[in-house]
């Protein structure tokens, strides 16, 4: 399958700072990328859908001013957690797909710890 | 709205035995896809198997097969000859047809394999 690379794998940041997570499709052009949040032993919760060149569509209850998503190219989407707080600590996962592709390909995930 | 239900939070199987993981879904769409994803302790999401709704034949991938009952909206995963490496969380997922539609996940099931 296609390769999606997510960086960093883990990050620790201080409360009040911002952190950026990158999601890259390495061998295909991803017209759509999805960002998920996952708590331990729980399912993936979709945060937002981003289409290349368009504003992201956020799921209900997700603060768009706190979780800034940019999808400026067909190979890169970024999630910026602004003014992070300890409750933002979680595992964040991206996935990418493209028109005509049935499955979505997942990045390795990023473990964010806010201290 | 589409929903995916995995009612068993945990299951255990003896190595070399067979286990079946249950999943039901609800949709009013006629064009859709169903998936089983595996998430090992590394937390990398791995596609195990997929089923197109229009296909009557059940999908098979080596030791993994599904029992797709469209009328009953049931999509169970059978793992034959279970191996220690099969221990993971398994998620059933649905997405409707069309370009770039999002995945809807079940709550997941934790499978343990006894040596």
Short mmCIF file of C-alpha atoms in Angstrom, two decimals, chain A residues 31-32 34 36 38-39 41-44 46 59 91 97-99 101-104 106-108 111, chain B residues 33 35 37 39 42-45 47 50 52 89 91 95 99-103 105-108 110:
data_model
loop_
_atom_site.label_atom_id
_atom_site.label_comp_id
_atom_site.label_asym_id
_atom_site.label_seq_id
_atom_site.Cartn_x
_atom_site.Cartn_y
_atom_site.Cartn_z
CA UNK A 31 -6.43 14.96 -2.31
CA UNK A 32 -7.95 14.36 1.10
CA UNK A 34 -8.10 13.09 7.78
CA UNK A 36 -7.96 11.71 14.24
CA UNK A 38 -7.27 8.57 19.97
CA UNK A 39 -7.29 7.99 23.71
CA UNK A 41 -7.95 1.69 24.50
CA UNK A 42 -10.49 3.76 22.59
CA UNK A 43 -11.45 4.19 18.98
CA UNK A 44 -10.28 6.84 16.56
CA UNK A 46 -12.32 12.06 13.56
CA UNK A 59 -16.35 17.62 13.24
CA UNK A 91 -2.40 10.28 20.27
CA UNK A 97 -6.58 9.10 0.40
CA UNK A 98 -7.28 10.21 -3.11
CA UNK A 99 -10.08 10.16 -5.64
CA UNK A 101 -8.77 5.05 -4.09
CA UNK A 102 -10.94 2.88 -1.88
CA UNK A 103 -8.82 2.68 1.24
CA UNK A 104 -7.17 5.33 3.36
CA UNK A 106 -2.48 5.88 7.89
CA UNK A 107 0.52 7.62 9.35
CA UNK A 108 2.34 6.19 12.33
CA UNK A 111 1.96 11.01 20.85
CA UNK B 33 -17.18 -0.28 1.74
CA UNK B 35 -12.96 -2.66 6.46
CA UNK B 37 -8.14 -2.58 10.66
CA UNK B 39 -3.83 -1.72 15.58
CA UNK B 42 2.88 0.20 17.99
CA UNK B 43 -0.48 1.89 17.23
CA UNK B 44 0.14 1.84 13.49
CA UNK B 45 -3.18 1.21 11.75
CA UNK B 47 -5.61 -2.70 6.89
CA UNK B 50 -11.90 -4.88 2.92
CA UNK B 52 -17.11 -3.84 -1.34
CA UNK B 89 -7.00 -4.01 18.78
CA UNK B 91 -11.51 -1.95 14.39
CA UNK B 95 -17.24 4.35 4.46
CA UNK B 99 -14.54 10.15 -3.58
CA UNK B 100 -12.73 10.90 -0.36
CA UNK B 101 -15.51 9.99 2.04
CA UNK B 102 -14.58 9.54 5.69
CA UNK B 103 -14.26 6.34 7.66
CA UNK B 105 -15.04 3.30 13.12
CA UNK B 106 -16.48 0.95 15.68
CA UNK B 107 -15.25 1.06 19.26
CA UNK B 108 -12.77 -1.70 18.64
CA UNK B 110 -8.92 -6.11 22.03
#
